Amino acid sequence: MTGSNLPVVIVGAGHAGGRCAERLRHFGWQGKIILVGDEPCLPYERPPLSKAVLVEEVEPSPSFVIDPEMLAALDIEHVAGQVVRSIDLRNRTVRLADERHLGYCKLVLATGLTPRRLPMLDVLGSRVCYLHKLEEARTLRSAIRPGAKLLIVGAGFIGLEVAASARKLGAEVTVIETAPRPLGRVLPARMADLVTERHTNAGVKILCNEAMDEIVQTPERISITLRSGETIHPDLVLVGIGGLPNDQLARSAGLQVDNGIEVDDRCRTSDPDVYAIGDAASHRNPHYGGRWRLESWMNAEEMASNAARAICDQPRNGASVPYFWTDQFDRRYQIAGLLEPQAEIYEQGVAGESGYLACFVVGGKLRGLFGIDAGKAFRKAQNLFRGGAVATRDELRAAGFLAARETADA
């Protein structure tokens, strides 16, 4: 199918939604495309929000997925500042907040996620912020200055990226984390410690096994008492404790939902005319089994492309190994596959330094990669996944990898 009298309607004008609209044209869709988003601007990439948007001397322009010229050239209708209230699967329509109804031949849900909130911090008003949208990044940018005291709740990727950016700007940064170590959900202990060390060396104060017990606010200052009894006085609090998939719209319509909108290998939901992509979609990964809901730049790109291929009756791309990266201070940390605690680790380079690369091997099979500014070496190792190769210990040693004495969680 390359066209219809009814449009393809894409709900969600973020990275995944914008890329899907562009890919539909690339793969030959000749019919109408309507892109509906709740933000006033065109689709943009979110990774710069915690980095470049905060630290550049002059605020950079958004990294648009589709800029105004492309929007016109591709003949994509952009409905900005509108929320979709409901989906009628039987009649193939969506209802907008302004009560307009849009018919569709195919519907793509790219609804993204919503940051988890901490209601106990609501009393702080404008002194607490979350980071998911461009306007939130601009608010944070205006507050971070030399000597400002920033408290970050949550030591995941977003929290640590903002911590690095704020330290670059001269702010005093404290990070609190309820878990025993930062990045505990995504990195084994040895790798998490490498990232943590870079932060502590740069002056970031990281407090683990910690939480907030009491919050007192006066016009002059904030006082937050921690579980340990320590009291801190931040000027601003940033919450970065993950997000929840925006799957309520799909659930209300009767689509299959379980920690995200469930899709098959063509991004189709339980209704064959409805697709879901990006942060809100849950899909099976043939490399590792089970359902995965990935929140990453690469996942947004790949699912957007695969949905567009399916709608245009094009063959799908092969399933890739999950890939993430995070830029903190002068380091880029790269992750591919699963970094399993029980894995044997084969290393190349100096741990914690640029060029370091670690291969995670379980049962003689390569299962994951971790690199620090590893560049070409990381991409070369990724090809072992793409080719379906099983890296033996002898092959890794021949490639210059040495076995680490410890396992990943030692």
C-alpha atoms as one frame of an Amber mdcrd trajectory, in Angstrom:
protein
   0.000   0.000   0.000   1.431   3.420  -0.937  -1.662   5.590  -0.639  -5.273
   5.910   0.493  -8.117   8.412   0.509  -7.742   8.496   4.295  -4.509   9.694
   5.921  -1.938   8.025   8.076  -2.397   9.775  11.419   0.595   9.843  13.758
  -0.213  10.636  17.388   2.849  12.120  19.041   5.134  14.619  17.327   8.327
  13.710  19.129  11.420  12.045  17.721   9.760   8.734  16.800   6.611  10.329
  15.382   8.514  12.845  13.294  10.901  10.235  11.945   8.017   7.934  11.033
   6.373  10.720   9.004   9.623  11.349   7.138  10.242   7.637   6.536   6.726
   7.144   5.166   7.556   9.516   2.341  10.962   7.899   1.889   9.383   4.458
   1.432   6.813   5.709  -1.041   3.663   6.685   0.851   1.726   8.979  -1.493
  -1.338   9.639   0.648  -1.911  12.262   3.274   0.103  12.266   6.529  -1.132
  14.086   9.637   1.256  14.489  12.573  -0.457  15.472  15.847   1.582  16.705
  18.823   0.937  18.424  22.135   3.996  20.694  21.930   3.916  23.926  19.889
   7.092  23.143  17.941   8.146  20.637  15.298   9.559  17.211  16.292  13.030
  17.402  17.828  15.604  15.041  19.322  15.711  14.954  23.119  19.326  13.930
  23.988  20.639  17.540  23.687  18.213  18.726  26.391  20.455  17.484  29.209
  23.689  18.526  27.532  24.089  21.096  24.732  20.919  23.053  25.538  22.213
  23.537  29.091  25.903  24.265  28.547  26.309  26.081  25.222  27.013  29.795
  25.672  24.336  30.600  23.119  21.339  28.283  23.317  21.484  26.030  20.248
  18.510  25.624  17.971  16.507  22.451  18.609  17.757  19.367  16.782  14.686
  19.113  14.585  13.804  15.717  13.148  11.719  17.578  10.570  12.430  21.263
   9.992   9.920  23.683   8.413  11.391  23.311   4.923  11.254  19.517   5.102
   7.701  19.617   6.435   6.597  21.602   3.388   8.654  19.581   0.909   7.246
  16.277   2.196   3.690  17.634   2.358   3.143  16.608   5.981   0.344  18.280
   7.927   1.461  19.198  11.443  -1.264  19.733  14.053   0.596  21.406  16.932
  -0.486  21.971  20.518  -3.235  19.363  20.386  -3.875  16.322  22.567  -5.678
  13.252  21.244  -8.436  12.391  23.707  -9.667   9.057  22.364  -9.456   6.478
  19.583 -12.445   4.808  17.948 -11.005   1.611  16.476 -14.257   0.504  14.887
 -14.783   3.741  12.947 -11.054   4.453  12.541 -11.129   7.940  13.993  -9.298
   9.887  16.684 -10.844  12.708  18.704  -8.753  15.782  19.493  -9.040  18.022
  22.541 -10.756  20.674  20.407 -13.391  18.032  19.479 -12.207  17.616  15.906
 -12.354  14.050  14.602  -9.691  12.733  12.229 -10.293   9.612  10.176  -7.367
   7.352   9.370  -6.437   4.362   7.249  -3.461   3.614   9.490  -2.770   5.007
  12.945   0.683   5.283  14.525   0.957   5.826  18.282   4.210   7.576  19.159
   2.986   8.848  22.498   6.291   8.689  24.374   6.553   8.783  28.132   5.865
  11.029  31.098   8.556  11.593  33.753   7.788  10.000  37.098   6.843  12.711
  39.556   7.509  13.071  43.270   4.340  14.577  44.783   6.172  15.431  48.019
   8.147  18.037  46.041   5.090  19.815  44.643   5.261  22.270  47.561   8.429
  23.715  45.994   6.529  25.081  43.001   8.962  26.547  40.459  11.931  25.389
  42.526  11.429  21.791  41.374  11.739  20.743  37.745  11.628  17.717  35.468
  13.427  17.322  32.159  11.626  15.908  29.154  10.608  18.853  26.986  12.454
  21.779  25.434  10.752  24.372  27.641  11.791  22.423  30.744  15.403  22.436
  29.535  15.216  26.196  29.000  13.895  26.680  32.532  16.731  24.580  33.925
  19.281  26.438  31.787  18.209  29.780  33.223  18.635  28.500  36.795  22.067
  26.860  36.512  24.855  29.361  37.113  28.194  29.451  38.962  27.626  28.832
  42.657  24.002  27.711  42.287  23.129  24.735  44.470  21.410  21.962  42.525
  19.949  18.829  44.079  19.313  15.977  41.644  17.011  13.165  42.741  17.938
  10.010  40.838  21.323   8.819  39.582  20.265   7.446  36.213  21.357   8.690
  32.804  19.341  11.929  32.898  20.378  12.799  36.439  24.069  12.211  35.801
  24.050  13.978  32.428  22.545  17.069  34.060  25.011  16.746  36.951  27.903
  16.828  34.482  26.437  19.802  32.613  25.771  21.731  35.826  29.310  21.158
  37.103  30.694  22.439  33.807  28.746  25.640  34.467  30.137  25.961  37.989
  27.108  24.863  39.993  27.369  22.906  43.234  25.733  19.536  42.578  24.420
  16.897  44.974  22.845  13.693  43.652  20.789  11.403  45.875  19.894   7.845
  44.909  17.829   5.278  46.811  19.788   2.354  45.315  23.244   1.213  46.505
  24.949   2.754  43.462  24.270   5.024  40.474  23.045   3.515  37.203  22.166
   0.294  39.001  19.369  -0.567  36.553  21.569  -0.366  33.455  25.183  -1.069
  34.441  26.916  -3.764  36.501  28.826  -2.592  39.556  32.273  -2.393  37.944
  31.070  -0.212  35.071  28.848   1.950  37.272  31.843   2.612  39.510  33.848
   3.897  36.526  31.155   6.450  35.741  30.707   7.395  39.395  34.430   7.982
  39.850  34.448  10.480  36.979  31.686  12.448  38.706  33.215  12.448  42.177
  36.568  13.541  40.727  34.754  16.477  39.119  33.206  17.549  42.416  29.738
  16.002  42.173  28.527  14.810  45.581  26.728  11.476  45.164  24.780  10.034
  48.094  23.480   6.477  47.646  21.038   4.544  49.842  19.538   7.953  50.475
  16.109   9.566  50.294  14.260  12.719  51.359  12.441  12.668  54.699  11.311
  16.256  55.209  11.011  19.386  53.089  10.707  22.889  54.529  10.445  25.927
  52.279  10.652  29.594  53.196  10.906  32.592  50.864  14.641  32.619  51.559
  15.612  28.977  51.109  14.744  25.286  50.861  15.680  22.863  53.634  15.594
  19.155  52.794  16.372  16.625  55.497  17.599  13.280  54.211  17.041   9.821
  55.648  20.582   9.869  57.027  19.820  13.044  59.001  21.841  15.356  56.783
  20.132  18.620  55.796  20.836  20.317  52.481  19.761  23.707  51.122  19.436
  23.598  47.328  18.328  26.501  45.156  16.675  24.083  42.741  15.683  20.403
  42.690  15.714  18.315  39.514  13.869  14.990  39.544  15.213  12.290  37.225
  13.726   8.973  38.347  12.631   7.508  35.034   9.362   7.685  33.170   6.069
   5.912  32.565   4.857   5.001  29.065   1.964   7.079  27.783  -0.214   4.059
  27.039  -3.520   5.278  28.529  -4.899   6.228  25.107  -4.194   2.733  23.771
  -5.544   1.064  26.908  -8.797   3.035  26.741  -9.213   2.031  23.095  -8.924
  -1.655  24.006  -5.436  -2.311  22.633  -3.156  -4.800  24.382  -1.034  -2.966
  26.958   1.499  -4.222  29.509   4.241  -1.771  30.523   3.774  -0.138  27.149
   1.735  -0.782  24.035   2.437  -4.327  22.876   3.519  -4.673  19.241   4.776
  -7.421  16.929   7.942  -7.375  14.814   6.276  -4.970  12.348   5.259  -2.543
  15.123   1.601  -3.576  14.799  -0.581  -3.509  17.893  -3.428  -5.915  18.626
  -5.366  -3.951  15.970  -3.615  -4.528  12.596  -4.337  -0.954  11.445  -2.731
   0.601  14.514   1.022   0.759  15.091   3.044   1.854  18.118   6.645   3.040
  18.207   9.226   4.627  20.478   9.296   4.921  24.260   5.680   3.790  24.711
   5.967   0.579  22.668   6.816  -2.868  24.028   8.323  -5.333  21.550   9.995
  -8.728  21.603  13.731  -8.916  21.028  14.789 -12.176  19.317  18.364 -11.835
  20.581  17.457 -11.865  24.263  13.831 -12.977  24.516  11.018 -11.363  26.449
   9.401  -7.995  25.888  11.485  -4.845  25.891  10.402  -1.234  26.179  13.422
   0.827  25.242  13.879   4.542  25.868  16.635   5.522  23.466  17.461   7.550
  20.376  18.288   4.409  18.394  15.041   2.673  19.318  13.023   5.707  18.187
  14.835   5.682  14.842  14.496   1.956  14.222  10.864   1.546  15.249   9.837
   4.615  13.232  11.514   3.159  10.158  10.048  -0.317  10.661   6.508   1.008
  11.101   6.850   3.100   7.946   8.177   0.066   6.067   5.218  -2.029   7.224
   2.650   0.591   6.208   4.290   0.881   2.774   4.524  -2.917   2.353   8.319
  -2.827   2.449  10.421  -5.584   4.079  11.409  -4.901   7.665  14.899  -4.288
   8.919  16.485  -7.115  10.867  16.163  -6.939  14.649  19.115  -5.068  16.099
  20.848  -5.401  19.426  19.769  -2.640  21.865  22.224   0.262  21.839  22.527
   3.275  24.135  25.022   6.005  24.779  25.403   8.789  27.312  27.707  11.821
  27.214  28.998  12.937  30.614  31.836  15.427  31.054  34.422  14.591  28.391
  33.391  10.949  28.074  30.973   9.035  25.886  29.815   5.786  27.479  28.405
   3.233  25.026  26.322   0.150  25.778  25.148  -2.597  23.439  23.203  -5.714
  24.336  22.926  -7.005  27.894  25.589  -6.384  30.533  24.749  -9.360  32.719
  26.119  -9.604  36.277  27.237 -13.222  35.872  29.166 -12.548  32.665  32.860
 -13.053  32.125  34.432  -9.754  31.084  37.148  -9.434  28.455  38.762  -6.014
  28.408  40.774  -3.876  26.046  42.412  -0.640  27.170  42.567   1.001  30.588
  39.406   0.855  32.691  37.835   4.293  32.999  39.933   5.864  30.254  39.168
   6.719  26.639  39.438   3.694  24.372  38.331   1.224  27.045  36.133  -1.604
  25.740  34.656  -4.548  27.643  32.989  -7.625  26.155  30.450  -9.477  28.314
  30.459 -13.219  27.631  27.967 -15.757  28.988  28.297 -19.433  28.126  30.983
 -18.609  25.582  28.651 -16.214  23.747  29.039 -12.466  23.414  26.056 -10.857
  25.155  27.005  -7.233  25.682  29.504  -4.429  25.166  30.555  -1.450  27.240
  32.856   1.202  25.858  34.298   4.568  26.796  35.072   6.715  23.759  35.791
   3.414  22.035  34.773   4.612  18.564  35.844   2.248  15.811  36.652  -0.590
  18.208  33.114  -0.472  19.599  31.543  -0.453  16.134  33.752  -3.353  15.070
  32.685  -5.361  18.117  29.026  -4.554  17.353  29.437  -6.339  14.033  29.837
  -9.598  15.960  26.200  -9.187  17.003  24.986  -8.216  13.557  26.603 -11.229
  11.973  25.166 -13.568  14.558  28.687 -14.639  15.430  29.602 -16.289  18.699
  32.812 -14.793  20.015  34.896 -17.494  21.670  37.399 -16.751  24.399  40.270
 -17.516  22.038  38.890 -15.092  19.435  38.586 -12.345  22.020  42.135 -12.921
  23.237  43.386 -12.897  19.644  41.661  -9.532  19.173  43.588  -8.094  22.108
  41.064  -8.588  24.917  42.246  -9.776  28.310  40.030 -11.592  30.776  39.131
  -9.500  33.811  39.725 -11.161  37.144  36.344 -10.154  38.457  32.891 -10.810
  37.162  30.695  -7.845  36.347  29.242  -7.570  39.841  32.431  -8.150  41.787
